[in-house]
Amino acid sequence: MHIQEVSAPAAPATEKLAVQVARRIEREIIERRWPVGEVLGSETALREQFGVSRSTLREAIRVLEHSRVVHMRQGPGGGLVVGTPDPTPAIRGLVIYLEYAGATVEQVANARFVIERMAMEAVSDSLTESGLRELRSIADGEGGVLPEDFHLALGRLSGNPVLELYTNILVSLTKTYTERVRGIANTEEEGSAAARQHLAIAEAIIAGVGGRAENELRDHLDRSATWLSRFVHPVPGESTAVGPMEPGPDEWPRERKLAGPVAGRIRDDIFREGRSVGEVLGSESYFVSRYGVSRSVFRESVRILEHYSVARMRPGPGGGLVVLEPDPTSSIRTAALCLDFRGVTLEHLRSVRDEIELSCLTAAMRFGALDEAELRTDRHREESESSRYSTHLRDRVATLSGDPVLTMFRSILAVLWDEYGSGARPVDPSHETEPARADHAELDAIVEAMVDGDEGLARFRMRRHLRSNPGW
């Protein structure tokens, strides 16, 4: 199965009307600063407001319900209610995509080091007495905590919603890969070694010895990756994920709660049976019979599969459930939406952006020899627009890195900046700066260092370029 390159998604001209309505509802919620619990309007009022049919509006609401942004309240005083967005569906969707994209154990470990090192630095700078006790308690494994809880705690205690989300994605993907090893290797022994290393990392953070904490983290992630890579070898287009794609809340109808497990079974069967993109798997009646569910449960399952771009129903003669090429766009948008709800700041975005860009540069230089023409494709065409040359250069570096994890993280930041950050909420004037215009000589110098294979110099020049251009 061919895997598309991840880039910052833009709404295509042919985007479904229901999705366009969902985006308009999102925008209204963001502009009103997330009034959780407020009723946006009745179904009738919303249909009139957006000028759409009942079926289109309900489909738009379904799109938003995946991330718990809204829900319909029945009865007097009911209508479309603003909810608290849940990043879980987005995390699940991004993990599914990264499996499809063949993200390697080494790439995941590298991204974890970049993100968790930043989280450790933030924790060390702001650690409180209660945070200290929590960190030690989790590192000690008290109360039956899981091995991944220590890393999740680092993300949470960092105070940066972006780092917390990215840590969740990476830990979830690592856990998915680890599940494949059960029954093959002694995971209990590996877990004991990890617990000892967690405690060493925690004590180094508490003592304020950043260098030691960083070295302990590097050793821990390298050890885990070396062990895991002996058994797990992701291949683009393949997935061995099991389980429901989207568990339903308790208040959802029975059909919706059953739909998640059924969608998960269909997804797993698609990849276990080696189905190809565009292949028709069967009709609605075939799947109702195969999985022993009602038509309403199957149709809810299809909505989930469509949301994650796994499969969709094709109507008419010769139609049926068709396999789609994986597309992370929906999950990237949801992740960005959840971060906006968390009140992510420009400082959060810029600090993570800089580290991701530098990591892409390093990965690109280590991936293989770089061609100067590749990096300067639009150089001459954009002589008067150095900002476009800068964007093009960084986009090309990310593509040449061959790292689906880093490129996806860049996409989330770009969507957040473009759609949910810079233009959606007022910016504190004290933090608003006029972006410095990078001249072409500065950008050409980065290219020169990369082509020459001087990684240290290339990173130095890229870091200086990013600091002098704080805008996106």
Short mmCIF file of N, CA, C and O in Angstrom, two decimals, residues 16 59 62-63 66 245-246 255-267 270 280-289 291 293-315 319-324 330:
data_model
loop_
_atom_site.label_atom_id
_atom_site.label_comp_id
_atom_site.label_asym_id
_atom_site.label_seq_id
_atom_site.Cartn_x
_atom_site.Cartn_y
_atom_site.Cartn_z
N LYS A 16 -16.18 17.94 1.49
CA LYS A 16 -17.60 17.70 1.67
C LYS A 16 -18.26 18.85 2.42
O LYS A 16 -17.67 19.46 3.31
N GLU A 59 -24.44 15.02 9.80
CA GLU A 59 -23.12 14.46 9.46
C GLU A 59 -22.01 15.37 9.99
O GLU A 59 -20.99 14.88 10.49
N ARG A 62 -21.62 14.72 13.59
CA ARG A 62 -20.91 13.45 13.80
C ARG A 62 -19.39 13.67 13.72
O ARG A 62 -18.62 13.08 14.49
N VAL A 63 -18.96 14.49 12.76
CA VAL A 63 -17.53 14.77 12.62
C VAL A 63 -16.97 15.36 13.91
O VAL A 63 -15.90 14.96 14.39
N HIS A 66 -16.63 13.03 17.17
CA HIS A 66 -15.47 12.15 17.29
C HIS A 66 -14.47 12.70 18.29
O HIS A 66 -13.82 11.94 19.02
N MET A 245 -11.66 0.95 17.68
CA MET A 245 -11.09 2.19 17.17
C MET A 245 -11.59 3.38 17.96
O MET A 245 -10.93 4.41 18.02
N GLU A 246 -12.78 3.26 18.54
CA GLU A 246 -13.32 4.40 19.27
C GLU A 246 -14.34 3.93 20.30
O GLU A 246 -15.50 3.71 19.97
N GLU A 255 -25.95 1.19 19.97
CA GLU A 255 -25.40 1.03 18.62
C GLU A 255 -24.05 1.73 18.48
O GLU A 255 -23.12 1.20 17.87
N ARG A 256 -23.94 2.92 19.06
CA ARG A 256 -22.70 3.68 18.93
C ARG A 256 -21.59 3.05 19.74
O ARG A 256 -20.42 3.07 19.35
N LYS A 257 -21.92 2.49 20.92
CA LYS A 257 -20.89 1.86 21.74
C LYS A 257 -20.37 0.58 21.10
O LYS A 257 -19.20 0.24 21.26
N LEU A 258 -21.23 -0.11 20.37
CA LEU A 258 -20.81 -1.34 19.69
C LEU A 258 -20.00 -1.04 18.43
O LEU A 258 -19.23 -1.89 17.97
N ALA A 259 -20.19 0.16 17.87
CA ALA A 259 -19.57 0.48 16.58
C ALA A 259 -18.05 0.50 16.65
O ALA A 259 -17.38 0.09 15.71
N GLY A 260 -17.47 0.97 17.77
CA GLY A 260 -16.02 1.04 17.90
C GLY A 260 -15.33 -0.31 17.75
O GLY A 260 -14.41 -0.47 16.94
N PRO A 261 -15.76 -1.33 18.53
CA PRO A 261 -15.16 -2.66 18.38
C PRO A 261 -15.34 -3.24 16.98
O PRO A 261 -14.42 -3.89 16.46
N VAL A 262 -16.50 -3.02 16.37
CA VAL A 262 -16.73 -3.55 15.03
C VAL A 262 -15.81 -2.87 14.02
O VAL A 262 -15.21 -3.53 13.16
N ALA A 263 -15.66 -1.54 14.14
CA ALA A 263 -14.75 -0.81 13.25
C ALA A 263 -13.32 -1.33 13.41
O ALA A 263 -12.58 -1.48 12.43
N GLY A 264 -12.92 -1.62 14.65
CA GLY A 264 -11.59 -2.17 14.89
C GLY A 264 -11.40 -3.52 14.23
O GLY A 264 -10.34 -3.81 13.66
N ARG A 265 -12.42 -4.38 14.29
CA ARG A 265 -12.32 -5.70 13.66
C ARG A 265 -12.21 -5.58 12.14
O ARG A 265 -11.42 -6.30 11.50
N ILE A 266 -12.99 -4.66 11.56
CA ILE A 266 -12.92 -4.47 10.10
C ILE A 266 -11.54 -3.97 9.71
O ILE A 266 -10.93 -4.46 8.75
N ARG A 267 -11.02 -2.99 10.46
CA ARG A 267 -9.68 -2.46 10.17
C ARG A 267 -8.63 -3.55 10.24
O ARG A 267 -7.78 -3.69 9.34
N ILE A 270 -8.81 -5.92 7.29
CA ILE A 270 -8.31 -5.32 6.05
C ILE A 270 -6.81 -5.55 5.91
O ILE A 270 -6.31 -5.94 4.85
N VAL A 280 -12.92 -3.29 -3.26
CA VAL A 280 -14.24 -3.38 -2.65
C VAL A 280 -14.30 -4.65 -1.81
O VAL A 280 -14.07 -5.75 -2.31
N LEU A 281 -14.61 -4.47 -0.53
CA LEU A 281 -14.57 -5.59 0.41
C LEU A 281 -15.87 -6.35 0.50
O LEU A 281 -15.87 -7.54 0.85
N GLY A 282 -16.97 -5.70 0.24
CA GLY A 282 -18.26 -6.37 0.34
C GLY A 282 -19.37 -5.39 0.57
O GLY A 282 -19.14 -4.21 0.86
N SER A 283 -20.59 -5.88 0.48
CA SER A 283 -21.77 -5.03 0.65
C SER A 283 -22.14 -4.90 2.12
O SER A 283 -21.58 -5.60 2.98
N GLU A 284 -23.09 -4.03 2.40
CA GLU A 284 -23.56 -3.85 3.77
C GLU A 284 -24.13 -5.15 4.32
O GLU A 284 -23.84 -5.54 5.45
N SER A 285 -24.94 -5.85 3.52
CA SER A 285 -25.53 -7.10 3.99
C SER A 285 -24.46 -8.15 4.28
O SER A 285 -24.60 -8.94 5.22
N TYR A 286 -23.37 -8.14 3.50
CA TYR A 286 -22.28 -9.10 3.74
C TYR A 286 -21.65 -8.87 5.12
O TYR A 286 -21.44 -9.81 5.88
N PHE A 287 -21.39 -7.61 5.44
CA PHE A 287 -20.74 -7.31 6.73
C PHE A 287 -21.69 -7.50 7.91
O PHE A 287 -21.27 -7.93 8.98
N VAL A 288 -22.96 -7.20 7.71
CA VAL A 288 -23.95 -7.43 8.77
C VAL A 288 -23.98 -8.91 9.13
O VAL A 288 -24.03 -9.29 10.31
N SER A 289 -23.91 -9.75 8.09
CA SER A 289 -23.91 -11.19 8.32
C SER A 289 -22.58 -11.67 8.90
O SER A 289 -22.55 -12.47 9.84
N TYR A 291 -20.26 -10.12 10.72
CA TYR A 291 -19.95 -9.72 12.10
C TYR A 291 -21.13 -9.88 13.05
O TYR A 291 -21.01 -9.61 14.24
N VAL A 293 -24.02 -8.19 13.35
CA VAL A 293 -24.49 -6.94 13.96
C VAL A 293 -25.65 -6.38 13.15
O VAL A 293 -25.93 -6.84 12.04
N SER A 294 -26.31 -5.39 13.70
CA SER A 294 -27.42 -4.75 12.99
C SER A 294 -26.88 -3.78 11.94
O SER A 294 -25.71 -3.40 11.96
N ARG A 295 -27.78 -3.36 11.05
CA ARG A 295 -27.37 -2.38 10.04
C ARG A 295 -26.98 -1.05 10.67
O ARG A 295 -26.04 -0.39 10.21
N SER A 296 -27.67 -0.65 11.72
CA SER A 296 -27.34 0.63 12.37
C SER A 296 -25.96 0.59 13.00
O SER A 296 -25.20 1.56 12.93
N VAL A 297 -25.57 -0.55 13.62
CA VAL A 297 -24.23 -0.68 14.20
C VAL A 297 -23.18 -0.64 13.10
O VAL A 297 -22.15 0.04 13.22
N PHE A 298 -23.44 -1.36 11.99
CA PHE A 298 -22.48 -1.36 10.89
C PHE A 298 -22.31 0.04 10.32
O PHE A 298 -21.18 0.47 10.03
N ARG A 299 -23.40 0.77 10.15
CA ARG A 299 -23.31 2.12 9.58
C ARG A 299 -22.54 3.07 10.49
O ARG A 299 -21.80 3.93 10.01
N GLU A 300 -22.72 2.92 11.81
CA GLU A 300 -21.91 3.71 12.74
C GLU A 300 -20.43 3.34 12.61
O GLU A 300 -19.56 4.21 12.69
N SER A 301 -20.16 2.06 12.41
CA SER A 301 -18.77 1.61 12.24
C SER A 301 -18.15 2.23 11.01
O SER A 301 -16.98 2.64 11.02
N VAL A 302 -18.93 2.32 9.94
CA VAL A 302 -18.43 2.90 8.69
C VAL A 302 -18.09 4.38 8.89
O VAL A 302 -17.08 4.87 8.37
N ARG A 303 -18.91 5.09 9.68
CA ARG A 303 -18.61 6.50 9.95
C ARG A 303 -17.26 6.65 10.64
O ARG A 303 -16.50 7.58 10.37
N ILE A 304 -16.96 5.73 11.56
CA ILE A 304 -15.67 5.77 12.25
C ILE A 304 -14.54 5.46 11.27
O ILE A 304 -13.50 6.14 11.26
N LEU A 305 -14.71 4.45 10.43
CA LEU A 305 -13.70 4.08 9.44
C LEU A 305 -13.45 5.23 8.46
O LEU A 305 -12.31 5.50 8.08
N GLU A 306 -14.51 5.92 8.07
CA GLU A 306 -14.35 7.06 7.18
C GLU A 306 -13.61 8.20 7.87
O GLU A 306 -12.78 8.88 7.25
N HIS A 307 -13.91 8.41 9.15
CA HIS A 307 -13.25 9.49 9.90
C HIS A 307 -11.74 9.29 9.94
O HIS A 307 -10.98 10.26 9.83
N TYR A 308 -11.30 8.04 10.09
CA TYR A 308 -9.87 7.75 10.14
C TYR A 308 -9.30 7.39 8.77
O TYR A 308 -8.14 6.98 8.66
N SER A 309 -10.11 7.57 7.71
CA SER A 309 -9.68 7.29 6.34
C SER A 309 -9.14 5.87 6.19
O SER A 309 -8.07 5.64 5.63
N VAL A 310 -9.90 4.91 6.70
CA VAL A 310 -9.56 3.50 6.56
C VAL A 310 -10.38 2.87 5.44
O VAL A 310 -9.87 2.12 4.62
N ALA A 311 -11.68 3.19 5.41
CA ALA A 311 -12.57 2.65 4.39
C ALA A 311 -13.82 3.51 4.32
O ALA A 311 -14.14 4.24 5.25
N ARG A 312 -14.55 3.42 3.20
CA ARG A 312 -15.80 4.14 3.07
C ARG A 312 -16.76 3.34 2.19
O ARG A 312 -16.33 2.45 1.44
N MET A 313 -18.04 3.66 2.28
CA MET A 313 -19.04 2.98 1.47
C MET A 313 -19.17 3.67 0.12
O MET A 313 -19.30 4.90 0.05
N ARG A 314 -19.15 2.88 -0.95
CA ARG A 314 -19.37 3.40 -2.30
C ARG A 314 -20.77 2.96 -2.74
O ARG A 314 -21.06 1.77 -2.77
N PRO A 315 -21.65 3.91 -3.06
CA PRO A 315 -23.02 3.53 -3.45
C PRO A 315 -23.09 3.03 -4.88
O PRO A 315 -22.14 3.16 -5.65
N GLY A 319 -20.81 -1.27 -5.90
CA GLY A 319 -20.34 -0.55 -4.73
C GLY A 319 -20.17 -1.45 -3.53
O GLY A 319 -20.27 -2.68 -3.61
N GLY A 320 -19.91 -0.82 -2.39
CA GLY A 320 -19.68 -1.55 -1.16
C GLY A 320 -18.63 -0.84 -0.34
O GLY A 320 -18.30 0.33 -0.60
N LEU A 321 -18.07 -1.51 0.65
CA LEU A 321 -17.05 -0.93 1.50
C LEU A 321 -15.71 -0.96 0.77
O LEU A 321 -15.20 -2.03 0.43
N VAL A 322 -15.13 0.22 0.55
CA VAL A 322 -13.91 0.37 -0.25
C VAL A 322 -12.74 0.78 0.65
O VAL A 322 -12.88 1.65 1.50
N VAL A 323 -11.57 0.16 0.44
CA VAL A 323 -10.37 0.48 1.21
C VAL A 323 -9.81 1.83 0.76
O VAL A 323 -9.69 2.09 -0.45
N LEU A 324 -9.49 2.69 1.73
CA LEU A 324 -8.92 4.01 1.44
C LEU A 324 -7.43 4.04 1.74
O LEU A 324 -6.94 3.25 2.55
N SER A 330 -7.69 14.37 9.27
CA SER A 330 -8.74 14.56 10.26
C SER A 330 -8.18 14.52 11.68
O SER A 330 -8.54 15.34 12.54
#
